[in-house]
CSV table of C-alpha atoms and ligand atoms in Angstrom, one decimal:
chain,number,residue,atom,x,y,z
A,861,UNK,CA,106.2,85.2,88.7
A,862,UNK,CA,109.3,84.6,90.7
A,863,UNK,CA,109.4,87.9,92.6
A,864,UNK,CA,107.0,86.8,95.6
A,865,UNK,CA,107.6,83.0,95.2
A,866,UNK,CA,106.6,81.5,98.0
A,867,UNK,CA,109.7,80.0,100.7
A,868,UNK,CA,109.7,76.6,101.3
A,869,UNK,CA,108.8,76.9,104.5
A,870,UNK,CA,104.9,78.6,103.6
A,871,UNK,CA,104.6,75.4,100.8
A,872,UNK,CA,105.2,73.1,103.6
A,873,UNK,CA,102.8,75.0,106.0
A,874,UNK,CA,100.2,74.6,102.8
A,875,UNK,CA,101.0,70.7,102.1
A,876,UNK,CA,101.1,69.7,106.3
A,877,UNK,CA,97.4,72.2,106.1
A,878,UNK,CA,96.0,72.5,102.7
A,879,UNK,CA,93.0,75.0,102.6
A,880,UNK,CA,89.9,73.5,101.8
A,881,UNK,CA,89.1,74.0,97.9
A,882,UNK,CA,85.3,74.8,98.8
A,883,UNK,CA,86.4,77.1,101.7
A,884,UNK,CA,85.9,80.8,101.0
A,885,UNK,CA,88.8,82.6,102.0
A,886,UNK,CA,87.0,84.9,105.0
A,887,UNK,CA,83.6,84.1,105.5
A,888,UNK,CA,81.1,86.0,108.6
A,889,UNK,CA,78.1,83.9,109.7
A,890,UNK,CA,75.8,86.6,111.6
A,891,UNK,CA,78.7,88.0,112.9
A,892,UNK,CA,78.0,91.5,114.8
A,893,UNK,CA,80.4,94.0,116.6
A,894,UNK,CA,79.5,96.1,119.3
A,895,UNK,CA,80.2,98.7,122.0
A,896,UNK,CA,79.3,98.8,125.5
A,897,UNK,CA,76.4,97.6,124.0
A,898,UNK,CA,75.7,100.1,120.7
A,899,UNK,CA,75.6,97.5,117.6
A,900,UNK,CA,78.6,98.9,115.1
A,901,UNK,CA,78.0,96.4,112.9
A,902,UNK,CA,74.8,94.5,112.7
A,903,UNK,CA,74.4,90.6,112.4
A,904,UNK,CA,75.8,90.0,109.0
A,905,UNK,CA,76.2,87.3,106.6
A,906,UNK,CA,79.1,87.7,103.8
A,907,UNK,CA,81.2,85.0,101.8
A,908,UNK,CA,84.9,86.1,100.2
A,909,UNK,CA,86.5,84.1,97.7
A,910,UNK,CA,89.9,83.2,97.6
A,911,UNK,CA,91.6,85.6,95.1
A,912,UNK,CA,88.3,88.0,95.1
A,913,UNK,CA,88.9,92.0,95.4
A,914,UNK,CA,86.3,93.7,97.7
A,915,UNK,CA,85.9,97.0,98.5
A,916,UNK,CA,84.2,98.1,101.8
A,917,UNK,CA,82.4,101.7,100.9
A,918,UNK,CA,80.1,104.0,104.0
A,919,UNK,CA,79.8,106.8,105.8
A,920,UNK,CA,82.1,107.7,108.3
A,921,UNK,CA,80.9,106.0,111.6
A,922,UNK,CA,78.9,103.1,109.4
A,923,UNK,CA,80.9,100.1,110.9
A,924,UNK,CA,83.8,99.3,108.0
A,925,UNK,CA,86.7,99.4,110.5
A,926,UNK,CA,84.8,97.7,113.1
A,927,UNK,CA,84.2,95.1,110.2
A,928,UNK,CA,87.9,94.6,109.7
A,929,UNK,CA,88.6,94.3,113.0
A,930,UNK,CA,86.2,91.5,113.4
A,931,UNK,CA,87.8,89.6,110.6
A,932,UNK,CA,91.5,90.5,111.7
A,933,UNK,CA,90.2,88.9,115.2
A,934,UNK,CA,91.8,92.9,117.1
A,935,UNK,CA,87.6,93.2,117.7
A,936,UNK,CA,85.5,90.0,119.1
A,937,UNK,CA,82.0,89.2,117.6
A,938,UNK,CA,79.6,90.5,120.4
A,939,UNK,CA,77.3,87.5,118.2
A,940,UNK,CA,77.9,84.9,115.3
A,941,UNK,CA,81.6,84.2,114.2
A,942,UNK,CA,83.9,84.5,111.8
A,943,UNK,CA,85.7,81.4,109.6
A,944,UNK,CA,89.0,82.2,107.7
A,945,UNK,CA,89.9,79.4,105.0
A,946,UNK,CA,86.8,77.7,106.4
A,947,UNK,CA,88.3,77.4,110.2
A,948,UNK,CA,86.8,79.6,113.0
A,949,UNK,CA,88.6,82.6,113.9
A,950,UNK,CA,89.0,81.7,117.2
A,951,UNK,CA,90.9,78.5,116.7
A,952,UNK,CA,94.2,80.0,114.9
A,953,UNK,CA,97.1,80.4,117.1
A,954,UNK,CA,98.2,84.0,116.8
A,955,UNK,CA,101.6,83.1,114.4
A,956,UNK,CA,98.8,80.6,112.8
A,957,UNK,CA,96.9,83.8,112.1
A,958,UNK,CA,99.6,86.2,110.7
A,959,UNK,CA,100.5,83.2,107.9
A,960,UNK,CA,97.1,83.5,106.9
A,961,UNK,CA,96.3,87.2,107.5
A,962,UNK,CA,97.8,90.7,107.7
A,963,UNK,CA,96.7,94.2,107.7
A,964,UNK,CA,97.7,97.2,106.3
A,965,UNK,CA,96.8,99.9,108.2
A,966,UNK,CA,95.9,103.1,107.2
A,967,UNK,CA,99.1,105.3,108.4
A,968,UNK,CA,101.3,102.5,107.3
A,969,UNK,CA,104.4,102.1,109.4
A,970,UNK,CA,104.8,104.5,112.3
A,971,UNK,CA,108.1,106.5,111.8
A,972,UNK,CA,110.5,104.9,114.5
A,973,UNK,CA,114.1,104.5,114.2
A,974,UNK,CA,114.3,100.9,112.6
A,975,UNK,CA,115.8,100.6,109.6
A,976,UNK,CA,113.5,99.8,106.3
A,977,UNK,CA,115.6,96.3,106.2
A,978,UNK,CA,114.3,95.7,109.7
A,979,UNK,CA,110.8,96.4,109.2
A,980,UNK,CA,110.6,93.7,106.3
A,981,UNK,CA,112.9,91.3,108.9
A,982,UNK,CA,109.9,91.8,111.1
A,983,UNK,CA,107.3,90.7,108.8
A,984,UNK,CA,109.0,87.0,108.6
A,985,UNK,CA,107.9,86.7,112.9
A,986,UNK,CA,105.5,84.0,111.9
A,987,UNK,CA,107.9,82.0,110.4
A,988,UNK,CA,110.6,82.3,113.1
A,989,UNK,CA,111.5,80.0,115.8
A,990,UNK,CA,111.8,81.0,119.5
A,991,UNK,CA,115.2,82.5,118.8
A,992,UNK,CA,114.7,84.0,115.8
A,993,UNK,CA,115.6,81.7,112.9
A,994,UNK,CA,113.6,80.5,110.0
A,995,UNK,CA,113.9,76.6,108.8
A,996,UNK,CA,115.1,78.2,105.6
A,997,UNK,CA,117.0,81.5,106.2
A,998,UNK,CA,118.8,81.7,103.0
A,999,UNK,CA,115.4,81.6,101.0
A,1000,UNK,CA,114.1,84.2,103.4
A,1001,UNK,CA,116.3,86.4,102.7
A,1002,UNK,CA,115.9,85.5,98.9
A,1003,UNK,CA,112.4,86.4,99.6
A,1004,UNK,CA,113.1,89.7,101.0
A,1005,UNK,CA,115.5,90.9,98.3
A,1006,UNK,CA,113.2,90.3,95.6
A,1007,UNK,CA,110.1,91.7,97.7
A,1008,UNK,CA,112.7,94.7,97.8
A,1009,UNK,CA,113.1,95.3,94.4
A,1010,UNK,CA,109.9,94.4,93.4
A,1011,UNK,CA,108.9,97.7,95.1
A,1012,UNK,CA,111.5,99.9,94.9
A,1013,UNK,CA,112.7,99.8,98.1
A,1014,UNK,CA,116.6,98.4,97.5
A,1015,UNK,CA,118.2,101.9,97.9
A,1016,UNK,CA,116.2,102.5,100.6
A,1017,UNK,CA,116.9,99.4,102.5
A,1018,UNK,CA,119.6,101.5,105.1
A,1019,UNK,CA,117.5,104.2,106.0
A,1020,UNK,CA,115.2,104.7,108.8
A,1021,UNK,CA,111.5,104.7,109.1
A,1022,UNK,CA,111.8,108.1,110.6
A,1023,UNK,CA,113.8,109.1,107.7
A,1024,UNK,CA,111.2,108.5,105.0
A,1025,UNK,CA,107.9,110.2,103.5
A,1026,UNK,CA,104.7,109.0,104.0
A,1027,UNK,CA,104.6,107.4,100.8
A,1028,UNK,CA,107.5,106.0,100.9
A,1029,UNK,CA,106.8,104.4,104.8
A,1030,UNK,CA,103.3,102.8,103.1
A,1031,UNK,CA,105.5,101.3,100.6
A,1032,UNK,CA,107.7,99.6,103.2
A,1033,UNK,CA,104.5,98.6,105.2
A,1034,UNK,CA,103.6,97.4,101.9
A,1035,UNK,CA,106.8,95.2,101.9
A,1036,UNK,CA,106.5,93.7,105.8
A,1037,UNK,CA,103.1,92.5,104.9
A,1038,UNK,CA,104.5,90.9,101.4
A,1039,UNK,CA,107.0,89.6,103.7
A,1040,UNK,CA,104.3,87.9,106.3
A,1041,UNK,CA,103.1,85.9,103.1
A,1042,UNK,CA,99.5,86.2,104.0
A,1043,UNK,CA,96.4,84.4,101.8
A,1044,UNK,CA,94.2,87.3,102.8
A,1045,UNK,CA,95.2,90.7,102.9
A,1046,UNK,CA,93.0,93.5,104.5
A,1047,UNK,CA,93.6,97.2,104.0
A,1048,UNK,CA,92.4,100.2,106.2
A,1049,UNK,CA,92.3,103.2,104.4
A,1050,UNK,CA,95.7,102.4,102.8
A,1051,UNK,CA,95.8,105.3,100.7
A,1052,UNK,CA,94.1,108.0,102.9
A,1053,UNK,CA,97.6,110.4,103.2
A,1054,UNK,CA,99.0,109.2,99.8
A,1055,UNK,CA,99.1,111.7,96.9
A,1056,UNK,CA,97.9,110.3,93.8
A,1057,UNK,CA,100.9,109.3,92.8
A,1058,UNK,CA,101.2,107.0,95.2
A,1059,UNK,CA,97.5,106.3,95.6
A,1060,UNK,CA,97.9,104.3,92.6
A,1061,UNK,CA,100.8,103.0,93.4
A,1062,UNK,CA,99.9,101.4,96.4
A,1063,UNK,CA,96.7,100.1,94.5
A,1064,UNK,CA,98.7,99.0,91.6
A,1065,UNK,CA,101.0,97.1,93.4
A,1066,UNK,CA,98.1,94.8,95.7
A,1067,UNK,CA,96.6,94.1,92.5
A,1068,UNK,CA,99.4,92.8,90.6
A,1069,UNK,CA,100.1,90.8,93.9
A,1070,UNK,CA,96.8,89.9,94.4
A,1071,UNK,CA,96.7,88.7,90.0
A,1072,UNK,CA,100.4,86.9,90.6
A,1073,UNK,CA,99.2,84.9,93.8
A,1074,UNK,CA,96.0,84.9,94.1
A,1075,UNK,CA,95.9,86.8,96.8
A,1076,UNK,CA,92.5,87.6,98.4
A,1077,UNK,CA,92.1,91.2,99.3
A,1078,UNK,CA,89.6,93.3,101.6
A,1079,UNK,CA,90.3,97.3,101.2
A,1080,UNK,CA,88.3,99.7,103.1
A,1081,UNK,CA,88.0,103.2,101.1
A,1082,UNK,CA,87.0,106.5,100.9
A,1083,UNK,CA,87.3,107.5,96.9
A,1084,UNK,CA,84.6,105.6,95.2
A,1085,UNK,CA,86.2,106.1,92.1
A,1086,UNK,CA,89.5,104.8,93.2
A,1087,UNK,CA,86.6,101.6,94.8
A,1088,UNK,CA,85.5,100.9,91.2
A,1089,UNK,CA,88.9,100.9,89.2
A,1090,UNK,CA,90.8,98.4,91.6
A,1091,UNK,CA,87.3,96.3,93.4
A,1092,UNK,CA,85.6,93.4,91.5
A,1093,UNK,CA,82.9,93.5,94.2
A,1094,UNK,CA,81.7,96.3,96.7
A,1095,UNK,CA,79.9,95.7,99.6
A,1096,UNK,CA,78.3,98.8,101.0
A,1097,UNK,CA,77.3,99.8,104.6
A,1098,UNK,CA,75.3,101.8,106.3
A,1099,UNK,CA,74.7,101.8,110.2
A,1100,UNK,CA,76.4,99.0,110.7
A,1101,UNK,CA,74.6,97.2,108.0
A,1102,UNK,CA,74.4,95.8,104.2
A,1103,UNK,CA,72.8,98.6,102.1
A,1104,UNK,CA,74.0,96.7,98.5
A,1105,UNK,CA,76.9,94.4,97.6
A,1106,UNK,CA,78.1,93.9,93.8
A,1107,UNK,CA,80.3,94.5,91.0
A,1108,UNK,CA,80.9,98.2,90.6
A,1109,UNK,CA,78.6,98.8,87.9
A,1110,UNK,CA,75.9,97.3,89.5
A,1111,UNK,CA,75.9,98.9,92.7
A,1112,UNK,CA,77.6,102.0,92.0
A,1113,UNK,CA,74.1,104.2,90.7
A,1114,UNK,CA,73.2,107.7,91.6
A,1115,UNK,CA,71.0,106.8,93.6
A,1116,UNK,CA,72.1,104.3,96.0
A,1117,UNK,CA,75.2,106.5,96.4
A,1118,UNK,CA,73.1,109.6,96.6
A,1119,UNK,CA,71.0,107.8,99.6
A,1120,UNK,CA,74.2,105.9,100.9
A,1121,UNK,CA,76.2,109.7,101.8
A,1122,UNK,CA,72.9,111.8,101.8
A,1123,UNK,CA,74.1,113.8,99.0
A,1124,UNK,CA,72.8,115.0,95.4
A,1125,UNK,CA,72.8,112.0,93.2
A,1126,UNK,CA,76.3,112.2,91.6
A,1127,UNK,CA,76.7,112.1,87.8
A,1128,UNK,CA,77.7,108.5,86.8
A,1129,UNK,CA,80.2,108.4,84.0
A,1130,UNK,CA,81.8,105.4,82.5
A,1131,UNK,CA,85.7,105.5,82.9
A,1132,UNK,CA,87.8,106.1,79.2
A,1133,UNK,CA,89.8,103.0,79.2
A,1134,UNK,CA,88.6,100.8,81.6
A,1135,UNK,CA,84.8,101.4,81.4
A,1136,UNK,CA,84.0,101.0,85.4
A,1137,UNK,CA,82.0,104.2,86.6
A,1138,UNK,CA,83.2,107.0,88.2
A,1139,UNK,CA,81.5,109.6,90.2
A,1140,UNK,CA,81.0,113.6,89.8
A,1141,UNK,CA,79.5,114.6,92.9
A,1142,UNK,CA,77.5,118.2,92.9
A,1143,UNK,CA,77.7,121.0,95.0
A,1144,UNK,CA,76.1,120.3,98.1
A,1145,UNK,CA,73.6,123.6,99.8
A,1146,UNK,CA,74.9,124.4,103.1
A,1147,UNK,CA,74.0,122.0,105.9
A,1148,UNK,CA,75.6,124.0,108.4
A,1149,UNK,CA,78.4,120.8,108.6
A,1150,UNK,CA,75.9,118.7,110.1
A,1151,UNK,CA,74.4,115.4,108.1
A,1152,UNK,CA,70.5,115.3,108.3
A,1153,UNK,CA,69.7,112.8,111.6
A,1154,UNK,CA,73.4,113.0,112.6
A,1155,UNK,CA,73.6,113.7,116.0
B,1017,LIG,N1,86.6,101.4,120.3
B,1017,LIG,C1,85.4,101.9,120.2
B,1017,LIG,N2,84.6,102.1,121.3
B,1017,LIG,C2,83.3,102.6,121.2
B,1017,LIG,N3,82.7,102.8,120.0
B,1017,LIG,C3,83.5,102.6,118.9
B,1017,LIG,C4,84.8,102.2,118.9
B,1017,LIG,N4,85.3,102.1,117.6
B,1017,LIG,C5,84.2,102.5,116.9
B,1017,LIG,N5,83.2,102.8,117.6
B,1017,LIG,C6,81.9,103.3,117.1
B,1017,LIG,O1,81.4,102.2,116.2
B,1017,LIG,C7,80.8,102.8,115.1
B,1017,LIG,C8,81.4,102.4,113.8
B,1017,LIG,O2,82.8,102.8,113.8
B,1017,LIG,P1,83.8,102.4,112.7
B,1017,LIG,O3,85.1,103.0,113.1
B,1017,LIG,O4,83.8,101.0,112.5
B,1017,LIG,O5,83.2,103.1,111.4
B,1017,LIG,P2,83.9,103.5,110.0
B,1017,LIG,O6,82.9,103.2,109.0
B,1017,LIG,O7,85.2,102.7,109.9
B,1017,LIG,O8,84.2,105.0,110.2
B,1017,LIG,P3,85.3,106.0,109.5
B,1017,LIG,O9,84.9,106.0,108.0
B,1017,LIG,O10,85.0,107.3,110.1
B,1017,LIG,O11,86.6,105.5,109.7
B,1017,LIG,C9,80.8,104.4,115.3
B,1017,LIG,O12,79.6,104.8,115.8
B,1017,LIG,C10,82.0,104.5,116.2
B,1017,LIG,O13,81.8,105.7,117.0
């Protein structure tokens, strides 16, 4: 595919530091996040290989944030470490870090006034020199045209961030991130204001990404449903802690998603085209809001 080939610059970057074949792409080796001293995530052990597609399911409050933010490096392992492409965490330089790694966050871009163009500009920083310039402008730029249309966003390349909808500013986030070039991509909530429109879309387009390039991709989610279409693996936490981790089918039962949220056991259905399974949750009784053993 020629819409996200990669500049000369990255393929240089990959010849003068080739990843390890036998490295996994983001591996945690007892690695454990707390908070003034209150574990948010326990000490865990979890391997991600390169071009795998995991989805990070919980409860509200049961660490999956925390857990990206320990592999992003914004939170620092209160104990055990972290290794991206088989190099500790703590070794990559922070341009270092942002070829290998970016982050699409939940509320996607904020809505400033920089221009769409700009914001994709801004994902190339790790490329750029003190003042600015790339070795290879011209393919750059190449780069960020096809990016562009690849997602729609030629028309919209002139107007503002403050100018555009929500979906339209996750989009664009979208695009600065394609722009970084990462080999791992980690996604916070990336669809938690999107219709479903662009729900899909969003998904759509980090899978074909991820299928083209090989991308590796770590999406934390709410919609179980939306988890088993998209993920090839799940890993699911509770309290900080690995309650199951597996393919859809396998982990995706009424049961352990029953226990997992403290609901009914939902009704497991297998999808019409795709055959993954899909959740129909039941009416709950009133709990009066409050989650048995929530505080
Ligand atoms: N900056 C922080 N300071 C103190 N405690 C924090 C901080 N961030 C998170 N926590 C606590 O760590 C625990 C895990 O939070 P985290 O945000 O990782 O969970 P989550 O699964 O992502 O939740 P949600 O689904 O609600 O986004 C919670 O008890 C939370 O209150």
């Amino acid at each position: 595919m020629d819409w996200m080939k990669r500049s000369r610059a990255k393929k240089q970057q990959r010849r003068n530091n080739p990843p390890s074949e036998a490295s996994p792409a983001v591996s945690l080796h007892g690695a454990a996040c707390a908070y003034e001293g209150k574990q948010a995530v326990q000490p865990l052990d979890w391997i991600v290989q390169p071009g795998e597609f995991w989805v990070i399911l919980g409860p509200n409050g049961s660490g999956k944030s925390s857990l990206l933010g320990l592999i992003s490096g914004a939170e620092r392992a209160s104990a055990g470490g972290v290794n991206i492409q088989g190099r500790p965490l703590a070794e990559y330089g922070r341009r270092e870090l942002a070829r290998e790694l970016a982050v699409l966050p939940q509320e996607g871009l904020p809505p400033l006034g920089i221009t769409v163009k700009d914001a994709l500009e801004m994902g190339r920083f790790p490329y750029r020199d003190r003042f600015g310039r790339e070795p290879d402008g011209a393919a750059a730029q190449a780069l960020l045209t096809r990016i562009a249309e690849r997602l729609a966003l030629t028309e919209l390349l002139s107007r503002r961030l403050d100018e555009l909808s929500g979906g339209q500013r996750q989009r664009a986030a979208l695009g600065q991130v394609m722009a970084q070039q990462p080999n791992v991509l980690l996604l916070d909530e990336p669809t938690a204001y999107l219709d479903i429109y662009y729900q899909l879309d969003i998904m759509e387009l980090v899978q074909q990404w991820r299928a083209e390039e090989g991308l590796t991709v770590i999406a934390v989610l709410h919609d179980l449903n939306l988890a088993a279409q998209y993920a090839q693996r799940l890993l699911l936490l509770r309290e900080g802690a690995r309650v199951a981790e597996g393919r859809p089918e396998e982990v995706l039962t009424p049961e352990v998603v029953g226990a997992l949220y403290e609901v009914m056991p939902p009704i497991r259905v297998g999808h019409e085209e795709i055959g993954v399974p899909q959740m129909l949750f039941r009416a709950q009784s009133a709990k009066n809001g409050k989650r048995p053993g929530s505080e």
